[in-house]
């Protein structure tokens, strides 16, 4: 079934388009692939980026929206990504980057397209483990900017994944969350809110 990619806030998309049209922003990004790109570069595949802040004693993952990520496509491939963040004045361009997570995200999304159930794709970052996952949320109609991983949602660790966690292998949240919480300092993820 097809993935139901959420629509990014219009100001977030506009900020990326403005940055792409700015030679200074592109040059200062230090992303060789974006600098060397031939032809027009277009932002696509907007994914909300959530951060795993903690896990409650009941095993519920507390997350927060950190930004929106857009893949920057030039021709038939993604050459970089752009990230936006929420500021007191609204959505603003944050930075361009490239690296393994760009290709790994695309691979995980292609894999997810072959799953029978429809999902809303998101990204979930676990900063304490230097880990990024594709979060396949089962409620396709949900507001992509809010919510928490449901026990039946899927998490697909992106490469490079932490040692002992296989990249590109889908896990139910109920299965992977305990593994993650065992690896993170208990005072940071468990217990009272920070």
Protein backbone atom coordinates (compact mmCIF):
# COMPACT_ATOMS: atom_id res chain seq x y z
CA UNK A 1 0.00 0.00 0.00
CA UNK A 2 1.25 3.50 -0.62
CA UNK A 3 2.61 5.58 2.21
CA UNK A 4 0.60 8.63 3.17
CA UNK A 5 3.32 11.28 3.24
CA UNK A 6 2.15 14.18 5.42
CA UNK A 7 2.02 17.71 4.12
CA UNK A 8 4.64 19.98 5.62
CA UNK A 9 3.70 23.42 6.89
CA UNK A 10 3.80 25.86 3.95
CA UNK A 11 6.27 28.20 5.71
CA UNK A 12 8.70 25.29 6.20
CA UNK A 13 8.60 24.47 2.50
CA UNK A 14 8.96 28.15 1.55
CA UNK A 15 12.02 28.48 3.78
CA UNK A 16 13.69 25.54 2.01
CA UNK A 17 12.80 26.91 -1.44
CA UNK A 18 14.27 30.28 -0.44
CA UNK A 19 17.48 28.63 0.79
CA UNK A 20 17.77 26.59 -2.42
CA UNK A 21 17.49 29.76 -4.49
CA UNK A 22 20.20 31.47 -2.43
CA UNK A 23 23.70 30.83 -3.81
CA UNK A 24 25.12 31.83 -0.44
CA UNK A 25 23.04 29.29 1.52
CA UNK A 26 23.93 26.49 -0.90
CA UNK A 27 27.62 27.41 -0.99
CA UNK A 28 27.88 27.66 2.81
CA UNK A 29 26.15 24.31 3.27
CA UNK A 30 29.36 22.45 2.46
CA UNK A 31 27.44 19.65 0.83
CA UNK A 32 29.55 18.71 -2.20
CA UNK A 33 26.73 16.75 -3.83
CA UNK A 34 24.40 19.76 -3.68
CA UNK A 35 27.10 22.10 -4.97
CA UNK A 36 27.88 19.77 -7.87
CA UNK A 37 24.24 19.07 -8.73
CA UNK A 38 23.33 19.65 -12.35
CA UNK A 39 19.88 21.00 -13.08
CA UNK A 40 17.17 22.22 -10.75
CA UNK A 41 17.14 21.00 -7.17
CA UNK A 42 13.68 20.45 -5.70
CA UNK A 43 12.59 19.70 -2.15
CA UNK A 44 10.31 16.70 -1.79
CA UNK A 45 9.30 13.97 0.60
CA UNK A 46 8.64 16.13 3.66
CA UNK A 47 8.98 14.11 6.86
CA UNK A 48 8.40 15.41 10.38
CA UNK A 49 11.38 14.78 12.64
CA UNK A 50 10.43 13.77 16.16
CA UNK A 51 12.89 13.33 19.03
CA UNK A 52 12.51 10.61 21.65
CA UNK A 53 12.87 12.52 24.91
CA UNK A 54 11.96 9.83 27.40
CA UNK A 55 9.96 6.71 28.05
CA UNK A 56 7.47 6.82 30.89
CA UNK A 57 7.33 4.16 33.59
CA UNK A 58 4.31 2.76 31.72
CA UNK A 59 6.47 2.26 28.62
CA UNK A 60 5.02 5.14 26.57
CA UNK A 61 7.48 7.03 24.40
CA UNK A 62 7.37 10.79 24.94
CA UNK A 63 8.38 12.59 21.77
CA UNK A 64 8.45 16.14 20.50
CA UNK A 65 8.50 17.60 17.00
CA UNK A 66 11.97 19.00 16.26
CA UNK A 67 11.54 19.98 12.63
CA UNK A 68 10.72 18.92 9.07
CA UNK A 69 13.18 17.26 6.72
CA UNK A 70 12.98 17.49 2.94
CA UNK A 71 14.99 15.40 0.51
CA UNK A 72 16.58 17.57 -2.16
CA UNK A 73 16.22 15.83 -5.51
CA UNK A 74 18.22 16.65 -8.55
CA UNK A 75 17.36 14.53 -11.54
CA UNK A 76 16.52 11.00 -10.50
CA UNK A 77 18.16 10.94 -7.08
CA UNK A 78 18.27 12.70 -3.73
CA UNK A 79 21.57 14.56 -3.45
CA UNK A 80 21.07 16.09 -0.01
CA UNK A 81 18.46 16.97 2.58
CA UNK A 82 17.26 20.21 4.11
CA UNK A 83 16.01 20.60 7.63
CA UNK A 84 13.74 23.25 9.07
CA UNK A 85 13.03 24.11 12.67
CA UNK A 86 10.33 25.96 14.54
CA UNK A 87 11.38 29.35 15.87
CA UNK A 88 9.37 31.94 17.80
CA UNK A 89 8.69 33.57 14.40
CA UNK A 90 7.53 30.34 12.75
CA UNK A 91 9.22 27.73 10.56
CA UNK A 92 12.73 28.58 9.37
CA UNK A 93 15.37 26.88 7.26
CA UNK A 94 18.02 25.30 9.48
CA UNK A 95 20.62 23.60 7.27
CA UNK A 96 21.46 21.41 4.28
CA UNK A 97 23.30 18.13 4.77
CA UNK A 98 24.20 14.92 3.03
CA UNK A 99 25.47 11.58 4.22
CA UNK A 100 24.30 8.04 4.84
CA UNK A 101 20.90 8.92 6.33
CA UNK A 102 19.69 10.44 3.05
CA UNK A 103 20.14 7.21 1.07
CA UNK A 104 19.13 5.07 4.05
CA UNK A 105 15.85 6.98 4.44
CA UNK A 106 15.04 6.50 0.76
CA UNK A 107 15.80 2.78 1.01
CA UNK A 108 13.58 2.39 4.10
CA UNK A 109 10.74 4.26 2.38
CA UNK A 110 10.99 1.96 -0.66
CA UNK A 111 10.83 -1.04 1.67
CA UNK A 112 7.81 0.42 3.45
CA UNK A 113 5.95 0.83 0.16
CA UNK A 114 5.75 -2.97 -0.09
CA UNK A 115 4.03 -3.40 3.29
CA UNK A 116 0.34 -4.32 3.08
CA UNK A 117 -0.84 -1.71 5.60
CA UNK A 118 -0.88 2.05 4.96
CA UNK A 119 1.34 4.14 7.20
CA UNK A 120 2.21 7.78 7.73
CA UNK A 121 6.02 8.06 7.52
CA UNK A 122 7.90 10.13 10.07
CA UNK A 123 11.43 10.20 11.41
CA UNK A 124 12.24 9.44 15.03
CA UNK A 125 15.60 10.46 16.44
CA UNK A 126 17.13 8.86 19.53
CA UNK A 127 19.96 11.32 20.26
CA UNK A 128 21.47 9.35 23.15
CA UNK A 129 22.16 6.44 20.78
CA UNK A 130 23.03 8.55 17.72
CA UNK A 131 20.16 6.70 16.08
CA UNK A 132 17.59 7.69 13.48
CA UNK A 133 14.60 5.54 12.55
CA UNK A 134 11.85 5.70 10.00
CA UNK A 135 8.70 5.73 12.12
CA UNK A 136 5.73 4.22 10.31
CA UNK A 137 2.70 5.54 12.16
CA UNK A 138 -0.46 3.48 11.76
CA UNK A 139 -2.88 6.42 11.97
CA UNK A 140 -2.54 7.95 8.50
CA UNK A 141 -4.98 10.75 9.31
CA UNK A 142 -3.12 11.88 12.44
CA UNK A 143 -1.54 15.31 12.73
CA UNK A 144 2.07 14.58 11.73
CA UNK A 145 3.34 17.22 14.14
CA UNK A 146 2.05 15.46 17.24
CA UNK A 147 1.50 12.08 18.77
CA UNK A 148 3.58 9.31 20.20
CA UNK A 149 4.65 5.97 18.76
CA UNK A 150 1.88 3.42 19.27
CA UNK A 151 2.85 -0.09 20.31
CA UNK A 152 1.84 -1.41 16.88
CA UNK A 153 3.66 1.28 14.86
CA UNK A 154 6.82 0.20 13.05
CA UNK A 155 10.31 1.58 13.58
CA UNK A 156 12.91 0.93 10.89
CA UNK A 157 16.44 1.76 12.12
CA UNK A 158 18.37 3.66 9.46
CA UNK A 159 21.99 2.92 8.58
CA UNK A 160 24.28 3.42 10.32
CA UNK A 161 22.44 1.88 13.26
CA UNK A 162 23.95 1.38 16.72
CA UNK A 163 25.86 -1.88 17.25
CA UNK A 164 23.53 -4.82 17.79
CA UNK A 165 20.54 -3.19 16.07
CA UNK A 166 20.06 -4.24 12.45
CA UNK A 167 19.48 -1.39 10.02
CA UNK A 168 16.48 -1.63 7.71
CA UNK A 169 14.78 -4.35 9.76
CA UNK A 170 11.27 -3.24 10.80
CA UNK A 171 10.37 -3.64 14.46
CA UNK A 172 7.10 -3.02 16.26
CA UNK A 173 7.49 -0.17 18.75
CA UNK A 174 6.53 -2.58 21.54
CA UNK A 175 9.52 -4.78 20.60
CA UNK A 176 12.19 -2.14 19.93
CA UNK A 177 11.39 0.40 22.63
CA UNK A 178 12.51 -1.86 25.52
CA UNK A 179 15.81 -2.53 23.71
CA UNK A 180 16.38 1.20 23.28
CA UNK A 181 15.53 2.05 26.88
CA UNK A 182 17.93 -0.64 28.14
CA UNK A 183 20.75 1.03 26.17
CA UNK A 184 20.08 4.60 27.23
CA UNK A 185 20.99 6.00 30.63
CA UNK A 186 17.90 5.31 32.75
CA UNK A 187 17.83 8.79 34.28
CA UNK A 188 17.62 10.38 30.83
CA UNK A 189 14.77 8.30 29.36
CA UNK A 190 12.93 6.86 32.34
CA UNK A 191 11.32 8.65 35.19
CA UNK A 192 10.09 12.20 35.52
CA UNK A 193 9.94 14.66 32.63
CA UNK A 194 13.04 16.74 32.02
